[in-house]
Amino acid sequence: MIALIQRVSEACVTVEGEVTGAIGQGLLVLLGVEQGDDEAKADKLLHKVSGYRIFSDENGKMNLNVSQVGGSLLVVSQFTLAADTGKGMRPSFSGGAHPADAERLYEYFVARARESGVPTETGRFAADMKVRLLNDGPVTFWLQV
């Protein structure tokens, strides 16, 4: 399971012109599900995402997590993160989870994020989404479990 996280001042996602999720300060989480991923991996990745200390403290050091700054999560499914780009000029998606499995784990990740108390917004699974963000820093990290 993969999360590309970006520290944002604001972010939103729209589907067919409708805003499905929007946040102020927080993390945009692009979530990719791979074959063999399960709830335990989703829990481990969520723990890492929500606890990752990438927000500045009073001394300007990255020492605070999203909860400590009162931030939110915007979780967007992103199957292309599971692409194999090692050969040729066209990505292969054979390592990605079957869509039904990916949707189930995406929904599980979102539900667990909400249960944790971090305000969580979403895109729409398998939709053609438009994501707009103001990356703060820029700060971007690739997390994989």
PDB file of C-alpha atoms in Angstrom:
ATOM      1  CA  MET A   1       0.000   0.000   0.000  1.00  0.00           C
ATOM      2  CA  ILE A   2       1.358   3.394  -0.996  1.00  0.00           C
ATOM      3  CA  ALA A   3       0.590   6.937   0.115  1.00  0.00           C
ATOM      4  CA  LEU A   4       2.034   9.970  -1.587  1.00  0.00           C
ATOM      5  CA  ILE A   5       1.428  12.690   0.992  1.00  0.00           C
ATOM      6  CA  GLN A   6       1.678  16.404   0.390  1.00  0.00           C
ATOM      7  CA  ARG A   7       1.566  19.018   3.129  1.00  0.00           C
ATOM      8  CA  VAL A   8      -1.004  21.546   1.945  1.00  0.00           C
ATOM      9  CA  SER A   9      -2.388  24.907   2.932  1.00  0.00           C
ATOM     10  CA  GLU A  10      -5.562  23.872   1.110  1.00  0.00           C
ATOM     11  CA  ALA A  11      -6.748  21.193  -1.287  1.00  0.00           C
ATOM     12  CA  CYS A  12      -9.940  20.065  -2.962  1.00  0.00           C
ATOM     13  CA  VAL A  13     -11.158  17.430  -5.379  1.00  0.00           C
ATOM     14  CA  THR A  14     -14.017  17.725  -7.845  1.00  0.00           C
ATOM     15  CA  VAL A  15     -15.904  15.130  -9.844  1.00  0.00           C
ATOM     16  CA  GLU A  16     -18.006  16.303 -12.782  1.00  0.00           C
ATOM     17  CA  GLY A  17     -17.844  19.865 -11.467  1.00  0.00           C
ATOM     18  CA  GLU A  18     -18.975  18.912  -7.933  1.00  0.00           C
ATOM     19  CA  VAL A  19     -16.617  19.340  -4.994  1.00  0.00           C
ATOM     20  CA  THR A  20     -16.478  15.967  -3.234  1.00  0.00           C
ATOM     21  CA  GLY A  21     -13.887  16.948  -0.641  1.00  0.00           C
ATOM     22  CA  ALA A  22     -12.023  20.047   0.490  1.00  0.00           C
ATOM     23  CA  ILE A  23      -9.639  20.840   3.337  1.00  0.00           C
ATOM     24  CA  GLY A  24      -7.603  23.726   4.663  1.00  0.00           C
ATOM     25  CA  GLN A  25      -4.275  22.968   6.325  1.00  0.00           C
ATOM     26  CA  GLY A  26      -3.429  19.289   6.319  1.00  0.00           C
ATOM     27  CA  LEU A  27      -2.364  16.439   4.092  1.00  0.00           C
ATOM     28  CA  LEU A  28      -3.428  15.477   0.611  1.00  0.00           C
ATOM     29  CA  VAL A  29      -3.089  11.681   0.622  1.00  0.00           C
ATOM     30  CA  LEU A  30      -2.904  10.013  -2.775  1.00  0.00           C
ATOM     31  CA  LEU A  31      -3.555   6.361  -1.935  1.00  0.00           C
ATOM     32  CA  GLY A  32      -2.497   3.415  -4.089  1.00  0.00           C
ATOM     33  CA  VAL A  33      -3.485  -0.163  -3.307  1.00  0.00           C
ATOM     34  CA  GLU A  34      -1.322  -3.041  -4.509  1.00  0.00           C
ATOM     35  CA  GLN A  35      -1.936  -6.766  -4.843  1.00  0.00           C
ATOM     36  CA  GLY A  36      -1.540  -8.451  -1.485  1.00  0.00           C
ATOM     37  CA  ASP A  37      -2.510  -5.387   0.546  1.00  0.00           C
ATOM     38  CA  ASP A  38      -4.869  -5.954   3.457  1.00  0.00           C
ATOM     39  CA  GLU A  39      -6.399  -4.218   6.473  1.00  0.00           C
ATOM     40  CA  ALA A  40      -3.224  -4.652   8.533  1.00  0.00           C
ATOM     41  CA  LYS A  41      -1.215  -2.792   5.893  1.00  0.00           C
ATOM     42  CA  ALA A  42      -3.897  -0.101   5.698  1.00  0.00           C
ATOM     43  CA  ASP A  43      -3.757   0.349   9.482  1.00  0.00           C
ATOM     44  CA  LYS A  44       0.037   0.521   9.432  1.00  0.00           C
ATOM     45  CA  LEU A  45       0.034   3.073   6.616  1.00  0.00           C
ATOM     46  CA  LEU A  46      -2.625   5.205   8.314  1.00  0.00           C
ATOM     47  CA  HIS A  47      -0.591   5.169  11.533  1.00  0.00           C
ATOM     48  CA  LYS A  48       2.422   6.389   9.573  1.00  0.00           C
ATOM     49  CA  VAL A  49       0.476   9.033   7.610  1.00  0.00           C
ATOM     50  CA  SER A  50      -1.286  10.471  10.657  1.00  0.00           C
ATOM     51  CA  GLY A  51       1.811  10.372  12.842  1.00  0.00           C
ATOM     52  CA  TYR A  52       4.340  11.621  10.293  1.00  0.00           C
ATOM     53  CA  ARG A  53       5.943  14.755  11.686  1.00  0.00           C
ATOM     54  CA  ILE A  54       6.126  17.120   8.727  1.00  0.00           C
ATOM     55  CA  PHE A  55       4.565  20.281  10.116  1.00  0.00           C
ATOM     56  CA  SER A  56       6.706  22.997  11.643  1.00  0.00           C
ATOM     57  CA  ASP A  57       6.897  23.603  15.380  1.00  0.00           C
ATOM     58  CA  GLU A  58       7.527  26.991  17.014  1.00  0.00           C
ATOM     59  CA  ASN A  59      11.215  26.704  16.049  1.00  0.00           C
ATOM     60  CA  GLY A  60      10.498  26.049  12.383  1.00  0.00           C
ATOM     61  CA  LYS A  61      11.458  22.357  12.568  1.00  0.00           C
ATOM     62  CA  MET A  62       9.325  19.577  11.115  1.00  0.00           C
ATOM     63  CA  ASN A  63       8.287  18.156  14.444  1.00  0.00           C
ATOM     64  CA  LEU A  64       4.469  18.045  14.472  1.00  0.00           C
ATOM     65  CA  ASN A  65       1.943  15.690  12.896  1.00  0.00           C
ATOM     66  CA  VAL A  66      -1.350  16.574  11.218  1.00  0.00           C
ATOM     67  CA  SER A  67      -3.400  16.214  14.422  1.00  0.00           C
ATOM     68  CA  GLN A  68      -1.037  18.397  16.421  1.00  0.00           C
ATOM     69  CA  VAL A  69      -1.607  21.302  14.020  1.00  0.00           C
ATOM     70  CA  GLY A  70      -5.378  20.800  13.850  1.00  0.00           C
ATOM     71  CA  GLY A  71      -5.129  19.703  10.222  1.00  0.00           C
ATOM     72  CA  SER A  72      -7.247  17.448   8.038  1.00  0.00           C
ATOM     73  CA  LEU A  73      -6.765  14.693   5.489  1.00  0.00           C
ATOM     74  CA  LEU A  74      -7.990  14.659   1.901  1.00  0.00           C
ATOM     75  CA  VAL A  75      -7.730  11.033   0.727  1.00  0.00           C
ATOM     76  CA  VAL A  76      -7.834  10.427  -3.022  1.00  0.00           C
ATOM     77  CA  SER A  77      -7.581   6.993  -4.652  1.00  0.00           C
ATOM     78  CA  GLN A  78      -4.629   6.895  -7.045  1.00  0.00           C
ATOM     79  CA  PHE A  79      -4.140   3.524  -8.740  1.00  0.00           C
ATOM     80  CA  THR A  80      -1.268   4.851 -10.859  1.00  0.00           C
ATOM     81  CA  LEU A  81       0.968   4.825  -7.765  1.00  0.00           C
ATOM     82  CA  ALA A  82       1.072   1.015  -8.123  1.00  0.00           C
ATOM     83  CA  ALA A  83       2.456   1.262 -11.665  1.00  0.00           C
ATOM     84  CA  ASP A  84       5.558  -0.615 -12.735  1.00  0.00           C
ATOM     85  CA  THR A  85       7.622   1.922 -14.662  1.00  0.00           C
ATOM     86  CA  GLY A  86      10.792  -0.157 -14.925  1.00  0.00           C
ATOM     87  CA  LYS A  87      10.469  -1.190 -18.574  1.00  0.00           C
ATOM     88  CA  GLY A  88       9.567   0.629 -21.738  1.00  0.00           C
ATOM     89  CA  MET A  89       7.699   3.859 -22.174  1.00  0.00           C
ATOM     90  CA  ARG A  90       4.268   2.762 -20.956  1.00  0.00           C
ATOM     91  CA  PRO A  91       3.461   1.892 -17.327  1.00  0.00           C
ATOM     92  CA  SER A  92       2.150  -1.519 -16.380  1.00  0.00           C
ATOM     93  CA  PHE A  93      -0.561  -1.743 -13.753  1.00  0.00           C
ATOM     94  CA  SER A  94      -0.328  -5.495 -13.173  1.00  0.00           C
ATOM     95  CA  GLY A  95       0.840  -4.924  -9.574  1.00  0.00           C
ATOM     96  CA  GLY A  96      -2.248  -2.964  -8.649  1.00  0.00           C
ATOM     97  CA  ALA A  97      -5.018  -4.554  -6.628  1.00  0.00           C
ATOM     98  CA  HIS A  98      -8.187  -5.756  -8.328  1.00  0.00           C
ATOM     99  CA  PRO A  99     -10.596  -2.772  -8.371  1.00  0.00           C
ATOM    100  CA  ALA A 100     -13.026  -4.375  -5.899  1.00  0.00           C
ATOM    101  CA  ASP A 101     -10.198  -5.069  -3.432  1.00  0.00           C
ATOM    102  CA  ALA A 102      -8.731  -1.612  -3.940  1.00  0.00           C
ATOM    103  CA  GLU A 103     -12.078   0.076  -3.307  1.00  0.00           C
ATOM    104  CA  ARG A 104     -12.675  -1.984  -0.167  1.00  0.00           C
ATOM    105  CA  LEU A 105      -9.253  -1.072   1.269  1.00  0.00           C
ATOM    106  CA  TYR A 106      -9.603   2.575   0.223  1.00  0.00           C
ATOM    107  CA  GLU A 107     -12.950   2.770   2.049  1.00  0.00           C
ATOM    108  CA  TYR A 108     -11.433   0.957   5.033  1.00  0.00           C
ATOM    109  CA  PHE A 109      -8.519   3.436   5.174  1.00  0.00           C
ATOM    110  CA  VAL A 110     -10.926   6.393   5.053  1.00  0.00           C
ATOM    111  CA  ALA A 111     -13.207   4.918   7.740  1.00  0.00           C
ATOM    112  CA  ARG A 112     -10.260   4.249  10.055  1.00  0.00           C
ATOM    113  CA  ALA A 113      -8.936   7.776   9.475  1.00  0.00           C
ATOM    114  CA  ARG A 114     -12.299   9.216  10.467  1.00  0.00           C
ATOM    115  CA  GLU A 115     -12.475   6.940  13.518  1.00  0.00           C
ATOM    116  CA  SER A 116      -9.074   8.251  14.601  1.00  0.00           C
ATOM    117  CA  GLY A 117     -10.536  11.727  14.974  1.00  0.00           C
ATOM    118  CA  VAL A 118      -8.659  13.416  12.126  1.00  0.00           C
ATOM    119  CA  PRO A 119     -11.164  15.288   9.940  1.00  0.00           C
ATOM    120  CA  THR A 120     -11.122  13.375   6.650  1.00  0.00           C
ATOM    121  CA  GLU A 121     -12.515  14.284   3.247  1.00  0.00           C
ATOM    122  CA  THR A 122     -12.355  12.196   0.072  1.00  0.00           C
ATOM    123  CA  GLY A 123     -12.503  12.025  -3.640  1.00  0.00           C
ATOM    124  CA  ARG A 124     -14.654   9.398  -5.360  1.00  0.00           C
ATOM    125  CA  PHE A 125     -13.166   5.991  -6.039  1.00  0.00           C
ATOM    126  CA  ALA A 126     -12.516   5.236  -9.744  1.00  0.00           C
ATOM    127  CA  ALA A 127     -13.893   8.594 -10.875  1.00  0.00           C
ATOM    128  CA  ASP A 128     -12.207  11.074 -13.192  1.00  0.00           C
ATOM    129  CA  MET A 129     -11.183  13.566 -10.513  1.00  0.00           C
ATOM    130  CA  LYS A 130      -9.674  17.019 -10.657  1.00  0.00           C
ATOM    131  CA  VAL A 131      -7.395  17.678  -7.694  1.00  0.00           C
ATOM    132  CA  ARG A 132      -6.336  21.186  -6.793  1.00  0.00           C
ATOM    133  CA  LEU A 133      -3.841  21.910  -4.054  1.00  0.00           C
ATOM    134  CA  LEU A 134      -1.576  24.518  -2.614  1.00  0.00           C
ATOM    135  CA  ASN A 135       1.483  22.512  -1.568  1.00  0.00           C
ATOM    136  CA  ASP A 136       3.018  24.057   1.549  1.00  0.00           C
ATOM    137  CA  GLY A 137       6.796  24.016   1.291  1.00  0.00           C
ATOM    138  CA  PRO A 138       6.662  22.189  -1.076  1.00  0.00           C
ATOM    139  CA  VAL A 139       6.668  19.133   1.180  1.00  0.00           C
ATOM    140  CA  THR A 140       5.950  15.750  -0.408  1.00  0.00           C
ATOM    141  CA  PHE A 141       6.745  12.235   0.850  1.00  0.00           C
ATOM    142  CA  TRP A 142       6.297   8.719  -0.538  1.00  0.00           C
ATOM    143  CA  LEU A 143       5.241   6.237   2.166  1.00  0.00           C
ATOM    144  CA  GLN A 144       4.946   2.527   1.461  1.00  0.00           C
ATOM    145  CA  VAL A 145       4.188  -0.460   3.703  1.00  0.00           C
TER     146      VAL A 145
END
